[in-house]
Tab-separated table of C-alpha atoms and ligand atoms in Angstrom:
chain	number	residue	atom	x	y	z
H	20	UNK	CA	-21.312	36.775	59.345
H	21	UNK	CA	-20.132	36.127	55.803
H	22	UNK	CA	-17.829	33.324	54.764
H	23	UNK	CA	-15.135	35.630	53.525
H	24	UNK	CA	-14.870	37.275	56.925
H	25	UNK	CA	-13.063	34.098	57.902
H	26	UNK	CA	-14.647	33.446	61.245
H	27	UNK	CA	-13.365	30.217	62.751
H	28	UNK	CA	-16.487	28.091	62.256
H	29	UNK	CA	-16.781	29.016	58.625
H	30	UNK	CA	-13.087	28.306	58.134
H	31	UNK	CA	-13.537	24.900	59.727
H	32	UNK	CA	-16.506	24.138	57.463
H	33	UNK	CA	-14.500	25.097	54.394
H	34	UNK	CA	-11.513	22.995	55.436
H	35	UNK	CA	-13.717	19.983	56.086
H	36	UNK	CA	-15.574	20.379	52.818
H	37	UNK	CA	-12.457	20.860	50.741
H	38	UNK	CA	-10.634	17.934	52.378
H	39	UNK	CA	-13.702	15.905	51.501
H	40	UNK	CA	-12.799	12.227	51.335
H	41	UNK	CA	-9.070	12.856	51.046
H	42	UNK	CA	-8.343	11.695	54.574
H	43	UNK	CA	-9.480	8.203	53.658
H	44	UNK	CA	-8.691	8.156	49.941
H	45	UNK	CA	-5.170	9.436	50.489
H	46	UNK	CA	-4.362	6.450	52.710
H	47	UNK	CA	-4.004	4.513	49.448
H	48	UNK	CA	-1.397	7.038	48.342
H	49	UNK	CA	0.652	7.087	51.545
H	50	UNK	CA	3.371	4.543	50.633
H	51	UNK	CA	3.713	6.137	47.205
H	52	UNK	CA	3.919	9.628	48.642
H	53	UNK	CA	6.871	8.482	50.756
H	54	UNK	CA	8.570	6.920	47.733
H	55	UNK	CA	8.004	10.057	45.671
H	56	UNK	CA	9.594	12.079	48.468
H	57	UNK	CA	12.541	9.688	48.710
H	58	UNK	CA	13.248	10.132	45.015
H	59	UNK	CA	12.733	13.878	45.252
H	60	UNK	CA	15.151	14.427	48.156
H	61	UNK	CA	17.772	12.167	46.589
H	62	UNK	CA	17.575	14.415	43.561
H	63	UNK	CA	17.593	17.617	45.689
H	64	UNK	CA	20.837	16.509	47.306
H	65	UNK	CA	22.376	15.724	43.934
H	66	UNK	CA	21.741	19.288	42.734
H	67	UNK	CA	22.950	20.867	45.974
H	68	UNK	CA	19.589	21.778	47.513
H	69	UNK	CA	20.119	19.454	50.493
H	70	UNK	CA	23.327	18.507	52.244
H	71	UNK	CA	24.239	14.846	52.382
H	72	UNK	CA	23.686	14.907	56.165
H	73	UNK	CA	20.171	16.258	55.642
H	74	UNK	CA	19.483	13.650	52.995
H	75	UNK	CA	20.613	10.931	55.365
H	76	UNK	CA	18.338	12.134	58.156
H	77	UNK	CA	15.328	12.621	55.902
H	78	UNK	CA	15.657	9.394	53.973
H	79	UNK	CA	16.160	7.370	57.159
H	80	UNK	CA	12.966	8.798	58.585
H	81	UNK	CA	11.015	8.370	55.329
H	82	UNK	CA	12.044	4.715	55.200
H	83	UNK	CA	10.811	4.275	58.783
H	84	UNK	CA	7.550	5.881	57.785
H	85	UNK	CA	7.247	3.552	54.837
H	86	UNK	CA	7.558	0.595	57.180
H	87	UNK	CA	4.883	2.003	59.490
H	88	UNK	CA	2.578	2.552	56.562
H	89	UNK	CA	3.000	-0.970	55.226
H	90	UNK	CA	2.400	-2.293	58.748
H	91	UNK	CA	-0.894	-0.425	58.777
H	92	UNK	CA	0.141	2.145	61.388
H	93	UNK	CA	-0.571	5.300	59.485
H	94	UNK	CA	-3.487	7.677	59.878
H	95	UNK	CA	-4.233	11.155	58.640
H	96	UNK	CA	-5.006	13.053	61.813
H	97	UNK	CA	-8.144	15.133	62.252
H	98	UNK	CA	-7.491	18.646	61.057
H	99	UNK	CA	-4.719	17.540	58.691
H	100	UNK	CA	-5.782	18.123	55.123
H	101	UNK	CA	-4.223	15.277	53.182
H	102	UNK	CA	-1.464	12.688	53.011
H	103	UNK	CA	1.151	15.184	51.849
H	104	UNK	CA	0.576	17.428	54.857
H	105	UNK	CA	0.501	14.453	57.241
H	106	UNK	CA	3.832	13.074	56.071
H	107	UNK	CA	5.502	16.470	56.245
H	108	UNK	CA	4.019	16.949	59.710
H	109	UNK	CA	5.414	13.615	60.920
H	110	UNK	CA	8.821	14.453	59.494
H	111	UNK	CA	8.988	17.869	61.155
H	112	UNK	CA	7.736	16.448	64.453
H	113	UNK	CA	10.607	14.002	64.355
H	114	UNK	CA	13.372	16.019	62.710
H	115	UNK	CA	12.414	19.663	63.205
H	116	UNK	CA	12.914	22.246	60.473
H	117	UNK	CA	14.827	19.926	58.144
H	118	UNK	CA	11.519	18.099	57.587
H	119	UNK	CA	10.162	21.139	55.820
H	120	UNK	CA	12.999	21.056	53.306
H	121	UNK	CA	11.543	18.150	51.339
H	122	UNK	CA	9.115	20.501	49.659
H	123	UNK	CA	11.700	22.613	47.795
H	124	UNK	CA	11.105	22.539	44.064
H	125	UNK	CA	7.753	20.858	44.174
H	126	UNK	CA	4.104	21.527	44.756
H	127	UNK	CA	1.370	19.307	46.108
H	128	UNK	CA	0.124	19.354	42.527
H	129	UNK	CA	3.004	17.320	41.149
H	130	UNK	CA	3.286	15.435	44.425
H	131	UNK	CA	-0.235	14.052	44.074
H	132	UNK	CA	0.379	13.480	40.352
H	133	UNK	CA	3.368	11.258	41.008
H	134	UNK	CA	1.600	9.474	43.888
H	135	UNK	CA	-1.308	8.673	41.613
H	136	UNK	CA	0.888	7.332	38.841
H	137	UNK	CA	2.819	5.108	41.236
H	138	UNK	CA	-0.404	3.906	42.849
H	139	UNK	CA	-2.036	3.169	39.497
H	140	UNK	CA	1.022	1.243	38.373
H	141	UNK	CA	0.771	-0.985	41.442
H	142	UNK	CA	-2.997	-1.418	41.167
H	143	UNK	CA	-2.712	-2.400	37.525
H	144	UNK	CA	-0.088	-4.959	38.425
H	145	UNK	CA	-2.215	-6.448	41.168
H	146	UNK	CA	-5.230	-6.557	38.865
H	147	UNK	CA	-3.348	-8.761	36.423
H	148	UNK	CA	-3.093	-11.517	39.056
H	149	UNK	CA	-6.811	-12.442	39.259
H	150	UNK	CA	-7.113	-11.781	35.527
H	151	UNK	CA	-4.451	-14.362	34.854
H	152	UNK	CA	-6.067	-16.806	37.293
H	153	UNK	CA	-9.501	-16.520	35.740
H	154	UNK	CA	-7.919	-16.807	32.306
H	155	UNK	CA	-6.147	-20.021	33.316
H	156	UNK	CA	-9.354	-21.507	34.702
H	157	UNK	CA	-11.312	-20.638	31.566
H	158	UNK	CA	-8.727	-22.385	29.392
H	159	UNK	CA	-8.700	-25.388	31.721
H	160	UNK	CA	-12.505	-25.646	31.573
H	161	UNK	CA	-12.455	-25.182	27.827
H	162	UNK	CA	-10.073	-28.110	27.425
H	163	UNK	CA	-12.025	-30.279	29.865
H	164	UNK	CA	-15.299	-29.649	28.029
H	165	UNK	CA	-14.090	-29.393	24.467
H	166	UNK	CA	-16.229	-32.335	23.383
H	167	UNK	CA	-19.363	-31.105	25.123
H	168	UNK	CA	-21.566	-29.523	22.511
H	169	UNK	CA	-24.089	-26.817	23.269
H	170	UNK	CA	-26.411	-24.735	21.129
H	171	UNK	CA	-25.027	-21.625	19.494
H	172	UNK	CA	-27.464	-18.734	19.134
H	173	UNK	CA	-27.936	-15.752	16.884
H	174	UNK	CA	-30.779	-13.344	17.720
H	175	UNK	CA	-31.101	-15.611	20.770
H	176	UNK	CA	-32.562	-18.179	18.355
H	177	UNK	CA	-31.054	-21.623	17.813
H	178	UNK	CA	-28.350	-21.249	15.187
H	179	UNK	CA	-25.491	-23.749	14.951
H	180	UNK	CA	-23.697	-26.189	17.196
H	181	UNK	CA	-21.262	-24.625	19.604
H	182	UNK	CA	-19.361	-26.181	22.467
H	183	UNK	CA	-18.412	-25.487	26.040
H	184	UNK	CA	-14.843	-25.603	24.778
H	185	UNK	CA	-15.614	-22.585	22.612
H	186	UNK	CA	-17.710	-20.827	25.230
H	187	UNK	CA	-15.141	-20.899	28.031
H	188	UNK	CA	-12.174	-20.023	25.824
H	189	UNK	CA	-14.080	-17.162	24.173
H	190	UNK	CA	-14.011	-15.348	27.501
H	191	UNK	CA	-10.349	-16.254	27.994
H	192	UNK	CA	-9.471	-14.670	24.656
H	193	UNK	CA	-11.594	-11.640	25.524
H	194	UNK	CA	-9.436	-11.133	28.625
H	195	UNK	CA	-6.338	-11.030	26.404
H	196	UNK	CA	-7.701	-8.052	24.466
H	197	UNK	CA	-8.795	-6.367	27.697
H	198	UNK	CA	-5.246	-6.796	28.921
H	199	UNK	CA	-3.873	-5.092	25.808
H	200	UNK	CA	-5.990	-2.031	26.639
H	201	UNK	CA	-4.834	-2.201	30.253
H	202	UNK	CA	-1.278	-2.155	28.981
H	203	UNK	CA	-1.962	1.152	27.251
H	204	UNK	CA	-3.248	2.512	30.561
H	205	UNK	CA	-0.113	1.198	32.273
H	206	UNK	CA	2.165	2.905	29.782
H	207	UNK	CA	0.337	6.202	30.241
H	208	UNK	CA	0.647	5.798	34.015
H	209	UNK	CA	4.299	4.868	33.751
H	210	UNK	CA	5.630	8.356	32.988
H	211	UNK	CA	7.059	10.695	35.556
H	212	UNK	CA	5.236	13.991	36.223
H	213	UNK	CA	7.423	14.911	39.238
H	214	UNK	CA	9.228	18.223	38.796
H	215	UNK	CA	6.315	19.861	37.012
H	216	UNK	CA	5.622	21.477	40.414
H	217	UNK	CA	2.430	23.525	40.363
H	218	UNK	CA	2.200	22.849	36.625
H	219	UNK	CA	4.782	25.331	35.354
H	220	UNK	CA	8.098	23.901	36.525
H	221	UNK	CA	10.622	25.468	38.877
H	222	UNK	CA	13.581	27.834	38.757
H	223	UNK	CA	15.653	25.252	40.665
H	224	UNK	CA	17.916	23.111	38.478
H	225	UNK	CA	15.812	19.974	39.102
H	226	UNK	CA	17.081	16.722	37.600
H	227	UNK	CA	13.860	15.133	36.426
H	228	UNK	CA	15.656	12.286	34.667
H	229	UNK	CA	17.103	11.216	37.979
H	230	UNK	CA	13.715	10.977	39.729
H	231	UNK	CA	12.366	9.134	36.670
H	232	UNK	CA	15.100	6.558	37.009
H	233	UNK	CA	14.817	6.309	40.798
H	234	UNK	CA	11.097	5.609	40.601
H	235	UNK	CA	11.478	3.165	37.706
H	236	UNK	CA	9.306	5.118	35.297
H	237	UNK	CA	9.606	4.279	31.617
H	238	UNK	CA	9.978	7.958	30.695
H	239	UNK	CA	8.924	11.471	31.760
H	240	UNK	CA	5.925	13.613	31.064
H	241	UNK	CA	8.273	16.232	29.610
H	242	UNK	CA	6.121	19.301	29.141
H	243	UNK	CA	5.234	20.584	32.612
H	244	UNK	CA	1.849	21.881	31.484
H	245	UNK	CA	1.067	18.531	29.912
H	246	UNK	CA	2.254	16.724	33.044
H	247	UNK	CA	-0.505	18.502	34.962
H	248	UNK	CA	-2.999	17.885	32.149
H	249	UNK	CA	-2.281	14.192	32.603
H	250	UNK	CA	-4.380	14.235	35.751
H	251	UNK	CA	-7.884	13.298	34.747
H	252	UNK	CA	-6.667	12.047	31.401
H	253	UNK	CA	-4.786	9.167	33.016
H	254	UNK	CA	-7.850	8.374	35.112
H	255	UNK	CA	-10.118	8.425	32.071
H	256	UNK	CA	-7.864	6.043	30.145
H	257	UNK	CA	-7.585	3.780	33.139
H	258	UNK	CA	-11.347	3.833	33.716
H	259	UNK	CA	-11.918	2.785	30.166
H	260	UNK	CA	-9.409	-0.063	30.558
H	261	UNK	CA	-11.256	-1.257	33.665
H	262	UNK	CA	-14.575	-0.970	31.907
H	263	UNK	CA	-13.395	-3.360	29.190
H	264	UNK	CA	-12.854	-6.082	31.763
H	265	UNK	CA	-16.197	-5.194	33.308
H	266	UNK	CA	-17.930	-5.648	29.957
H	267	UNK	CA	-16.348	-9.071	29.501
H	268	UNK	CA	-17.365	-10.233	32.961
H	269	UNK	CA	-20.847	-8.810	32.697
H	270	UNK	CA	-21.504	-10.699	29.459
H	271	UNK	CA	-20.170	-13.884	31.008
H	272	UNK	CA	-22.593	-13.407	33.915
H	273	UNK	CA	-25.480	-12.824	31.552
H	274	UNK	CA	-24.662	-16.083	29.746
H	275	UNK	CA	-24.326	-17.942	33.017
H	276	UNK	CA	-27.692	-16.798	34.388
H	277	UNK	CA	-29.333	-17.693	31.091
H	278	UNK	CA	-27.700	-21.113	30.844
H	279	UNK	CA	-28.619	-21.832	34.444
H	280	UNK	CA	-32.262	-21.013	33.784
H	281	UNK	CA	-34.394	-24.197	33.809
H	282	UNK	CA	-35.536	-23.664	30.205
H	283	UNK	CA	-31.903	-23.862	29.121
H	284	UNK	CA	-30.523	-26.095	31.851
H	285	UNK	CA	-26.992	-26.238	30.435
H	286	UNK	CA	-25.067	-25.678	33.642
H	287	UNK	CA	-25.531	-26.010	37.382
H	288	UNK	CA	-23.670	-25.158	40.579
H	289	UNK	CA	-23.426	-26.798	43.978
H	290	UNK	CA	-26.127	-25.564	46.302
H	291	UNK	CA	-23.770	-23.641	48.562
H	292	UNK	CA	-22.833	-21.337	45.702
H	293	UNK	CA	-26.407	-20.339	44.981
H	294	UNK	CA	-28.906	-18.604	47.234
H	295	UNK	CA	-32.397	-19.546	48.325
H	296	UNK	CA	-35.630	-17.638	48.487
H	297	UNK	CA	-37.437	-16.688	51.681
H	298	UNK	CA	-40.769	-17.796	50.217
H	299	UNK	CA	-40.154	-20.313	47.408
H	300	UNK	CA	-38.530	-23.432	48.815
H	301	UNK	CA	-37.306	-24.773	45.471
H	302	UNK	CA	-35.107	-21.778	44.588
H	303	UNK	CA	-31.392	-21.877	43.747
H	304	UNK	CA	-30.693	-18.369	42.569
H	305	UNK	CA	-27.579	-17.166	40.751
H	306	UNK	CA	-27.080	-14.108	42.963
H	307	UNK	CA	-23.306	-14.061	42.553
H	308	UNK	CA	-23.612	-13.732	38.783
H	309	UNK	CA	-26.302	-11.090	39.167
H	310	UNK	CA	-24.241	-8.990	41.539
H	311	UNK	CA	-21.071	-9.320	39.494
H	312	UNK	CA	-23.141	-8.270	36.486
H	313	UNK	CA	-24.503	-5.234	38.331
H	314	UNK	CA	-21.092	-4.253	39.720
H	315	UNK	CA	-19.540	-4.574	36.282
H	316	UNK	CA	-22.321	-2.674	34.558
H	317	UNK	CA	-21.784	0.023	37.149
H	318	UNK	CA	-18.032	-0.008	36.428
H	319	UNK	CA	-18.833	0.638	32.790
H	320	UNK	CA	-20.189	4.043	33.758
H	321	UNK	CA	-16.815	5.010	35.209
H	322	UNK	CA	-15.209	6.459	32.052
H	323	UNK	CA	-18.273	8.651	31.679
H	324	UNK	CA	-18.190	9.766	35.288
H	325	UNK	CA	-14.526	10.720	35.008
H	326	UNK	CA	-15.115	12.496	31.715
H	327	UNK	CA	-17.941	14.535	33.210
H	328	UNK	CA	-16.027	15.570	36.314
H	329	UNK	CA	-13.197	16.931	34.173
H	330	UNK	CA	-15.346	18.208	31.313
H	331	UNK	CA	-14.356	21.668	30.093
H	332	UNK	CA	-11.597	22.203	32.665
H	333	UNK	CA	-8.928	24.395	31.120
H	334	UNK	CA	-5.271	23.422	31.445
H	335	UNK	CA	-3.651	23.859	34.852
H	336	UNK	CA	-4.542	22.417	38.245
H	337	UNK	CA	-8.109	22.453	39.555
H	338	UNK	CA	-9.376	21.112	42.835
H	339	UNK	CA	-12.125	19.304	40.869
H	340	UNK	CA	-9.507	16.658	40.110
H	341	UNK	CA	-9.480	15.554	43.728
H	342	UNK	CA	-12.945	13.982	43.312
H	343	UNK	CA	-11.543	11.479	40.821
H	344	UNK	CA	-9.855	9.567	43.625
H	345	UNK	CA	-13.132	8.441	45.147
H	346	UNK	CA	-14.452	7.456	41.730
H	347	UNK	CA	-11.470	5.423	40.628
H	348	UNK	CA	-9.804	4.010	43.739
H	349	UNK	CA	-12.613	1.652	44.799
H	350	UNK	CA	-13.014	0.397	41.230
H	351	UNK	CA	-9.816	-1.664	41.358
H	352	UNK	CA	-10.998	-3.657	44.342
H	353	UNK	CA	-14.476	-4.077	42.911
H	354	UNK	CA	-13.052	-5.510	39.721
H	355	UNK	CA	-10.635	-7.786	41.557
H	356	UNK	CA	-13.483	-9.056	43.755
H	357	UNK	CA	-15.614	-9.763	40.700
H	358	UNK	CA	-12.789	-11.675	39.040
H	359	UNK	CA	-12.259	-13.736	42.187
H	360	UNK	CA	-15.954	-14.518	42.628
H	361	UNK	CA	-16.255	-15.657	39.039
H	362	UNK	CA	-13.218	-17.841	39.584
H	363	UNK	CA	-14.932	-19.429	42.573
H	364	UNK	CA	-18.173	-19.996	40.671
H	365	UNK	CA	-16.588	-21.375	37.526
H	366	UNK	CA	-14.268	-23.662	39.499
H	367	UNK	CA	-17.439	-25.449	40.594
H	368	UNK	CA	-19.494	-25.311	37.418
H	369	UNK	CA	-21.213	-28.508	36.317
H	370	UNK	CA	-21.825	-28.893	32.620
H	371	UNK	CA	-24.621	-31.020	31.215
H	372	UNK	CA	-23.350	-33.593	28.738
H	373	UNK	CA	-25.185	-34.745	25.603
H	374	UNK	CA	-27.307	-31.605	25.484
H	375	UNK	CA	-27.669	-31.706	21.716
H	376	UNK	CA	-29.135	-35.228	21.690
H	377	UNK	CA	-32.422	-33.549	22.548
H	378	UNK	CA	-34.743	-33.504	19.497
H	379	UNK	CA	-35.483	-29.816	19.898
H	380	UNK	CA	-31.936	-28.986	18.913
H	381	UNK	CA	-31.817	-31.000	15.666
H	382	UNK	CA	-32.118	-27.943	13.394
H	383	UNK	CA	-28.815	-26.710	14.756
H	384	UNK	CA	-27.286	-29.253	12.375
H	385	UNK	CA	-28.974	-27.936	9.225
H	386	UNK	CA	-25.824	-26.201	8.002
H	387	UNK	CA	-23.817	-29.390	8.605
H	388	UNK	CA	-26.231	-31.221	6.288
H	389	UNK	CA	-26.043	-28.467	3.656
H	390	UNK	CA	-22.235	-28.633	3.790
H	391	UNK	CA	-22.282	-32.431	3.350
H	392	UNK	CA	-24.176	-31.981	0.067
H	393	UNK	CA	-21.757	-29.265	-1.004
H	394	UNK	CA	-18.860	-31.654	-0.407
H	395	UNK	CA	-20.632	-34.137	-2.690
H	396	UNK	CA	-20.527	-31.478	-5.446
H	397	UNK	CA	-23.960	-29.820	-5.052
H	398	UNK	CA	-23.704	-25.987	-5.414
H	399	UNK	CA	-24.293	-24.264	-2.039
H	400	UNK	CA	-27.528	-22.486	-3.042
H	401	UNK	CA	-29.068	-25.758	-4.324
H	402	UNK	CA	-28.000	-27.659	-1.240
H	403	UNK	CA	-29.450	-24.906	0.961
H	404	UNK	CA	-32.800	-25.227	-0.901
H	405	UNK	CA	-32.878	-29.009	-0.643
H	406	UNK	CA	-32.353	-28.953	3.115
H	407	UNK	CA	-34.756	-26.032	3.493
H	408	UNK	CA	-37.483	-28.015	1.732
H	409	UNK	CA	-36.846	-31.056	3.937
H	410	UNK	CA	-37.228	-28.862	7.024
H	411	UNK	CA	-40.470	-27.359	5.689
H	412	UNK	CA	-41.867	-30.832	4.926
H	413	UNK	CA	-40.926	-32.153	8.353
H	414	UNK	CA	-38.506	-34.612	6.733
H	415	UNK	CA	-35.247	-33.162	8.132
H	416	UNK	CA	-32.926	-35.649	9.810
H	417	UNK	CA	-29.361	-34.989	10.843
H	418	UNK	CA	-26.450	-36.642	12.526
H	419	UNK	CA	-25.357	-34.932	15.708
H	420	UNK	CA	-21.680	-35.181	14.787
H	421	UNK	CA	-19.737	-32.066	13.816
H	422	UNK	CA	-16.403	-31.904	12.032
H	423	UNK	CA	-15.011	-28.412	12.339
H	424	UNK	CA	-11.288	-28.219	11.765
H	425	UNK	CA	-10.317	-24.635	10.988
H	426	UNK	CA	-8.539	-22.407	13.507
H	427	UNK	CA	-10.643	-21.425	16.468
H	428	UNK	CA	-13.495	-23.822	15.708
H	429	UNK	CA	-15.116	-26.557	17.800
H	430	UNK	CA	-12.626	-29.176	16.640
H	431	UNK	CA	-9.552	-26.954	16.740
H	432	UNK	CA	-9.808	-24.488	19.599
H	433	UNK	CA	-6.225	-23.216	19.334
H	434	UNK	CA	-6.144	-22.691	23.075
H	435	UNK	CA	-2.372	-23.017	22.945
H	436	UNK	CA	-2.258	-19.904	20.756
H	437	UNK	CA	-4.588	-18.008	23.057
H	438	UNK	CA	-2.378	-18.953	26.012
H	439	UNK	CA	0.735	-17.799	24.166
H	440	UNK	CA	-0.912	-14.444	23.448
H	441	UNK	CA	-1.770	-14.030	27.128
H	442	UNK	CA	1.768	-14.826	28.242
H	443	UNK	CA	3.298	-12.431	25.765
H	444	UNK	CA	0.937	-9.599	26.709
H	445	UNK	CA	1.691	-10.124	30.382
H	446	UNK	CA	5.426	-9.960	29.667
H	447	UNK	CA	4.985	-6.708	27.777
H	448	UNK	CA	4.057	-4.882	30.985
H	449	UNK	CA	7.634	-5.245	32.296
H	450	UNK	CA	6.450	-4.903	35.890
H	451	UNK	CA	9.899	-6.016	37.016
H	452	UNK	CA	11.474	-2.682	36.006
H	453	UNK	CA	9.327	-0.737	38.466
H	454	UNK	CA	9.741	-3.335	41.229
H	455	UNK	CA	13.531	-3.290	40.986
H	456	UNK	CA	13.658	0.518	41.169
H	457	UNK	CA	11.321	0.708	44.172
H	458	UNK	CA	13.259	-1.973	46.084
H	459	UNK	CA	16.483	-0.085	45.406
H	460	UNK	CA	14.993	3.198	46.575
H	461	UNK	CA	13.933	1.625	49.869
H	462	UNK	CA	17.267	-0.056	50.512
L	14	LIG	N1	-5.828	17.013	47.709
L	14	LIG	C1	-5.371	17.739	46.573
L	14	LIG	C2	-5.757	16.970	45.298
L	14	LIG	O1	-5.999	15.795	45.358
L	14	LIG	C3	-3.900	17.895	46.638
L	14	LIG	C4	-3.370	19.002	45.796
L	14	LIG	C5	-3.698	20.304	46.414
L	14	LIG	N2	-3.257	21.369	45.586
L	14	LIG	C6	-3.789	22.601	45.649
L	14	LIG	N3	-3.347	23.462	44.824
L	14	LIG	N4	-4.751	22.889	46.496
L	14	LIG	O2	-5.810	17.549	44.253
């Protein structure tokens, strides 16, 4: 028998295949689906598409459902396609035909769009918590170790003196720029697509401004075709924001594994934070850094994965978009876990003092010696030659003291400025606006 003859088994296979991972992925969307519906029915009543008695019934039941969901008592039953169908099913089981009325003037296409935007907003907010914590720790460590010098490298060759103060705070400042990109992703997520229906609007006199306000969005996706085009695009922008953090963390891990290597020996960790070997009894391996590095490198492929799934799709809804959930949803937790693990590791880092007293590092100070001559009036090129000759003749001696005073240098880290930037970027998100609206909607 052929598929299109719609025998029952084939139908079942198609339903299962097309639901795919939605029954688990959509659990993340459940509370947001309820909130989207609450806003939608409030608006429907305001334009005369529901009576106030119907609104009262429906919103009471949706609020109950929201409680059940947040208490972890929500499942998508076998045979039910997705979260939207499950919630409508629960409503009609409880309230009868009035439950079906919540779908006037909308499609699952804009329903999932608004769920995703609300979910992304919340995930972005919760991501900023471990980001801020790691940032704070990095600044704290930078201050604590600002006088501990370490080698700076270019081409992975000894270059100039650096410090642990610089090293830690470099990653703190990197997180600030990552946060700026995340803010762009937040702003893109913070626009209301609800009311675009299947992607072409509705002949009902929907009040899209009202649902925008009720859900605490900054603005609307006005054009209904664009609202639908935002699916995939939002995910791609978000993926690239996540991948920026991943790149920062991955580089930090690479540094840490290198500095922990015995030939460097700059840092160490308590034994319980490292792992042993089943054959070599002396081993203390940096597995946490390696796995964070691998997870983060993997996260960096996410923008590409999203871009390829949506490549060449014309405007309008396509079921392809559903796959993006399983790509993007787990990434938030992965990144949060990585941030938390790095926080744990770095909270316990031990830094070796007096590293640069070792003879093998003396050439790091060659530029310091050149600069001393320059300050005595010798032109830079001549001073460079003089020191170069001394090095070649084996006569080079240097003090291991550095006097760097300009902004962002060893002697003037400007961590206060970096902290101020972080605080101001965090404020710019205005998470409070969304929180206030959601609390009001649930009241
Ligand atoms: N599970 C679907 C998705 O994530 C929901 C929208 C279904 N819309 C449709 N036209 N089949 O895209």
